[in-house]
mmCIF file of C-alpha atoms in Angstrom:
data_model
loop_
_atom_site.group_PDB
_atom_site.id
_atom_site.type_symbol
_atom_site.label_atom_id
_atom_site.label_comp_id
_atom_site.label_asym_id
_atom_site.label_seq_id
_atom_site.Cartn_x
_atom_site.Cartn_y
_atom_site.Cartn_z
ATOM 1 C CA UNK U 1381 -22.881 -11.757 -52.343
ATOM 2 C CA UNK U 1382 -22.256 -9.471 -48.890
ATOM 3 C CA UNK U 1383 -19.218 -8.940 -47.500
ATOM 4 C CA UNK U 1384 -19.565 -7.034 -43.914
ATOM 5 C CA UNK U 1385 -16.589 -5.054 -42.559
ATOM 6 C CA UNK U 1386 -16.228 -4.235 -39.112
ATOM 7 C CA UNK U 1387 -14.479 -0.890 -37.821
ATOM 8 C CA UNK U 1388 -14.021 0.897 -34.989
ATOM 9 C CA UNK U 1389 -12.303 4.045 -34.068
ATOM 10 C CA UNK U 1390 -8.816 4.289 -33.175
ATOM 11 C CA UNK U 1391 -8.095 7.361 -30.981
ATOM 12 C CA UNK U 1392 -4.684 9.104 -29.924
ATOM 13 C CA UNK U 1393 -4.137 7.082 -26.186
ATOM 14 C CA UNK U 1394 -5.553 8.959 -23.179
ATOM 15 C CA UNK U 1395 -4.280 8.504 -19.492
ATOM 16 C CA UNK U 1396 -6.634 9.119 -16.506
ATOM 17 C CA UNK U 1397 -4.167 8.827 -14.058
ATOM 18 C CA UNK U 1398 -3.947 10.115 -10.112
ATOM 19 C CA UNK U 1399 -1.880 13.316 -9.121
ATOM 20 C CA UNK U 1400 1.075 13.107 -6.902
ATOM 21 C CA UNK U 1401 0.024 10.571 -4.031
ATOM 22 C CA UNK U 1402 1.093 8.700 -0.644
ATOM 23 C CA UNK U 1403 0.033 5.058 -0.488
ATOM 24 C CA UNK U 1404 0.384 2.873 2.549
ATOM 25 C CA UNK U 1405 3.358 0.012 2.469
ATOM 26 C CA UNK U 1406 0.763 -2.527 3.005
ATOM 27 C CA UNK U 1407 -1.889 -1.457 0.483
ATOM 28 C CA UNK U 1408 -1.119 -2.181 -3.656
ATOM 29 C CA UNK U 1409 -1.061 0.302 -6.392
ATOM 30 C CA UNK U 1410 -1.509 -0.484 -9.348
ATOM 31 C CA UNK U 1411 -1.186 2.177 -12.460
ATOM 32 C CA UNK U 1412 -2.834 1.691 -15.291
ATOM 33 C CA UNK U 1413 -1.853 3.110 -19.058
ATOM 34 C CA UNK U 1414 -3.955 0.861 -20.849
ATOM 35 C CA UNK U 1415 -5.267 1.993 -24.125
ATOM 36 C CA UNK U 1416 -6.779 0.595 -27.396
ATOM 37 C CA UNK U 1417 -4.006 -1.139 -29.708
ATOM 38 C CA UNK U 1418 -1.324 0.700 -27.877
ATOM 39 C CA UNK U 1419 2.684 0.390 -26.979
ATOM 40 C CA UNK U 1420 3.951 0.995 -23.485
ATOM 41 C CA UNK U 1421 6.877 2.181 -22.029
ATOM 42 C CA UNK U 1422 7.809 2.783 -18.724
ATOM 43 C CA UNK U 1423 10.208 4.400 -16.234
ATOM 44 C CA UNK U 1424 12.174 1.094 -15.625
ATOM 45 C CA UNK U 1425 11.600 -0.409 -19.511
ATOM 46 C CA UNK U 1426 8.765 -2.265 -18.912
ATOM 47 C CA UNK U 1427 6.113 -2.764 -21.596
ATOM 48 C CA UNK U 1428 3.026 -3.996 -20.181
ATOM 49 C CA UNK U 1429 -0.264 -2.256 -20.197
ATOM 50 C CA UNK U 1430 0.026 -2.174 -16.343
ATOM 51 C CA UNK U 1431 2.404 -1.554 -13.248
ATOM 52 C CA UNK U 1432 2.235 -2.530 -9.634
ATOM 53 C CA UNK U 1433 3.779 0.252 -7.431
ATOM 54 C CA UNK U 1434 5.931 -1.220 -4.450
ATOM 55 C CA UNK U 1435 8.288 1.905 -3.500
ATOM 56 C CA UNK U 1436 8.323 5.540 -3.315
ATOM 57 C CA UNK U 1437 9.535 7.244 -6.450
ATOM 58 C CA UNK U 1438 8.631 8.706 -9.929
ATOM 59 C CA UNK U 1439 6.454 6.533 -12.235
ATOM 60 C CA UNK U 1440 5.949 7.519 -15.657
ATOM 61 C CA UNK U 1441 5.047 6.154 -19.087
ATOM 62 C CA UNK U 1442 4.650 6.690 -22.293
ATOM 63 C CA UNK U 1443 1.807 4.914 -24.750
ATOM 64 C CA UNK U 1444 1.544 5.200 -28.509
ATOM 65 C CA UNK U 1445 -0.671 3.614 -31.310
ATOM 66 C CA UNK U 1446 -0.643 4.584 -34.970
ATOM 67 C CA UNK U 1447 -3.027 7.567 -34.024
ATOM 68 C CA UNK U 1448 -0.394 9.311 -32.072
ATOM 69 C CA UNK U 1449 1.460 9.587 -28.473
ATOM 70 C CA UNK U 1450 1.200 10.608 -24.986
ATOM 71 C CA UNK U 1451 2.579 10.003 -21.442
ATOM 72 C CA UNK U 1452 2.552 10.831 -17.633
ATOM 73 C CA UNK U 1453 4.231 10.794 -14.649
ATOM 74 C CA UNK U 1454 2.740 10.556 -10.973
ATOM 75 C CA UNK U 1455 4.841 10.842 -7.856
ATOM 76 C CA UNK U 1456 3.856 8.110 -5.181
ATOM 77 C CA UNK U 1457 5.244 7.989 -1.895
ATOM 78 C CA UNK U 1458 5.297 4.620 0.639
ATOM 79 C CA UNK U 1459 4.940 4.531 3.983
ATOM 80 C CA UNK U 1460 3.805 2.613 6.691
ATOM 81 C CA UNK U 1461 0.113 3.554 7.759
ATOM 82 C CA UNK U 1462 0.147 0.958 10.767
ATOM 83 C CA UNK U 1463 -1.034 2.551 13.845
ATOM 84 C CA UNK U 1464 1.342 2.627 16.781
ATOM 85 C CA UNK U 1465 -0.108 3.617 20.230
ATOM 86 C CA UNK U 1466 1.844 2.578 23.678
ATOM 87 C CA UNK U 1467 2.664 4.796 27.058
ATOM 88 C CA UNK U 1468 5.724 4.709 29.011
ATOM 89 C CA UNK U 1469 5.956 2.422 32.006
ATOM 90 C CA UNK U 1470 7.760 5.127 33.975
ATOM 91 C CA UNK U 1471 9.188 8.164 34.026
ATOM 92 C CA UNK U 1472 11.012 10.723 36.502
ATOM 93 C CA UNK U 1473 9.907 14.059 36.948
ATOM 94 C CA UNK U 1474 12.798 14.950 38.809
ATOM 95 C CA UNK U 1475 14.141 18.811 37.158
ATOM 96 C CA UNK U 1476 16.678 16.513 35.536
ATOM 97 C CA UNK U 1477 16.102 17.256 31.863
ATOM 98 C CA UNK U 1478 15.733 13.718 31.150
ATOM 99 C CA UNK U 1479 13.269 12.209 31.401
ATOM 100 C CA UNK U 1480 10.103 14.701 33.390
ATOM 101 C CA UNK U 1481 7.369 15.112 31.540
ATOM 102 C CA UNK U 1482 5.437 10.975 29.839
ATOM 103 C CA UNK U 1483 4.700 11.687 26.762
ATOM 104 C CA UNK U 1484 1.894 9.391 25.160
ATOM 105 C CA UNK U 1485 3.500 7.762 21.708
ATOM 106 C CA UNK U 1486 2.154 6.979 18.684
ATOM 107 C CA UNK U 1487 1.267 7.689 14.627
ATOM 108 C CA UNK U 1488 -1.332 6.620 12.009
ATOM 109 C CA UNK U 1489 -3.934 7.763 14.750
ATOM 110 C CA UNK U 1490 -6.640 10.564 15.675
ATOM 111 C CA UNK U 1491 -9.038 11.171 18.409
ATOM 112 C CA UNK U 1492 -6.832 11.169 21.332
ATOM 113 C CA UNK U 1493 -7.872 10.344 24.747
ATOM 114 C CA UNK U 1494 -4.901 9.821 27.243
ATOM 115 C CA UNK U 1495 -6.233 9.850 31.051
ATOM 116 C CA UNK U 1496 -4.072 8.844 34.121
ATOM 117 C CA UNK U 1497 -5.901 8.397 37.812
ATOM 118 C CA UNK U 1498 -4.017 7.780 41.053
ATOM 119 C CA UNK U 1499 -4.359 4.617 43.117
ATOM 120 C CA UNK U 1500 -7.822 6.216 44.350
ATOM 121 C CA UNK U 1501 -9.262 6.409 41.029
ATOM 122 C CA UNK U 1502 -9.448 10.418 41.270
ATOM 123 C CA UNK U 1503 -8.421 11.717 37.569
ATOM 124 C CA UNK U 1504 -5.087 13.508 37.901
ATOM 125 C CA UNK U 1505 -3.845 14.443 34.221
ATOM 126 C CA UNK U 1506 -5.843 14.376 31.096
ATOM 127 C CA UNK U 1507 -4.585 14.832 27.327
ATOM 128 C CA UNK U 1508 -5.946 14.595 23.493
ATOM 129 C CA UNK U 1509 -2.427 15.217 22.343
ATOM 130 C CA UNK U 1510 0.707 13.251 21.649
ATOM 131 C CA UNK U 1511 2.715 16.400 22.277
ATOM 132 C CA UNK U 1512 1.636 17.158 25.963
ATOM 133 C CA UNK U 1513 2.456 14.838 28.315
ATOM 134 C CA UNK U 1514 2.022 14.775 32.210
ATOM 135 C CA UNK U 1515 4.812 16.109 34.586
ATOM 136 C CA UNK U 1516 3.796 14.454 37.499
ATOM 137 C CA UNK U 1517 1.968 17.185 39.255
ATOM 138 C CA UNK U 1518 -1.952 17.590 40.432
ATOM 139 C CA UNK U 1519 -3.286 21.135 40.378
ATOM 140 C CA UNK U 1520 0.332 22.623 40.914
ATOM 141 C CA UNK U 1521 1.093 19.992 43.551
ATOM 142 C CA UNK U 1522 4.398 17.707 43.098
ATOM 143 C CA UNK U 1523 2.789 14.274 43.738
ATOM 144 C CA UNK U 1524 4.472 11.689 45.394
ATOM 145 C CA UNK U 1525 6.362 8.738 43.658
ATOM 146 C CA UNK U 1526 4.285 5.825 43.297
ATOM 147 C CA UNK U 1527 2.186 4.166 40.769
ATOM 148 C CA UNK U 1528 -0.706 5.293 38.677
ATOM 149 C CA UNK U 1529 -3.312 3.736 35.832
ATOM 150 C CA UNK U 1530 -3.458 5.128 32.800
ATOM 151 C CA UNK U 1531 -6.283 4.684 29.954
ATOM 152 C CA UNK U 1532 -5.244 5.590 26.049
ATOM 153 C CA UNK U 1533 -7.642 5.569 23.494
ATOM 154 C CA UNK U 1534 -7.656 6.418 19.788
ATOM 155 C CA UNK U 1535 -8.809 5.369 16.273
ATOM 156 C CA UNK U 1536 -6.438 4.506 13.462
ATOM 157 C CA UNK U 1537 -6.142 6.554 10.894
ATOM 158 C CA UNK U 1538 -5.448 3.267 8.338
ATOM 159 C CA UNK U 1539 -8.355 1.454 9.698
ATOM 160 C CA UNK U 1540 -10.676 3.442 11.502
ATOM 161 C CA UNK U 1541 -10.545 0.835 14.567
ATOM 162 C CA UNK U 1542 -10.665 2.186 17.879
ATOM 163 C CA UNK U 1543 -7.080 1.531 19.775
ATOM 164 C CA UNK U 1544 -8.079 1.030 23.751
ATOM 165 C CA UNK U 1545 -5.084 -0.070 26.223
ATOM 166 C CA UNK U 1546 -4.692 0.306 30.179
ATOM 167 C CA UNK U 1547 -1.644 -0.077 32.283
ATOM 168 C CA UNK U 1548 0.513 1.291 35.056
ATOM 169 C CA UNK U 1549 2.762 4.106 35.098
ATOM 170 C CA UNK U 1550 5.286 4.645 37.725
ATOM 171 C CA UNK U 1551 6.303 7.881 38.797
ATOM 172 C CA UNK U 1552 9.739 8.025 40.229
ATOM 173 C CA UNK U 1553 11.676 10.943 41.560
#
């Protein structure tokens, strides 16, 4: 008469956790503390092996079984990661300190290329930065009021897609 015994090795729980991290609000982060035959206690009192992160904060877990215990924590910052890119439709470079320079507006973009052309198609301004704007001059000369065409391109840092916009800018004096 043979008997069989099944044995498995149980060890102190160990956690493979990310370092402090930033995640996009459009994606979810699941923290997993799963370990064989273990119990779990998260910072908010929940006792599941996984925790779904939905907002910025400090997340911690204690995990224990018959062999011992371990704990871990991570700071998670949830940010808006959608890309935004726009150009205002008018500016007034008249020296009054208000709206004297036109800047592209955007966030979560890179590889920016901003071009402005006069009505004859001549390039009057070019920039590769959200912080470098046009003051309404060309080759040191103050340009007359008018409508100018812009083309702006960039790459979204969230999905790597190219963003391209065209439009008109009114220069008002």
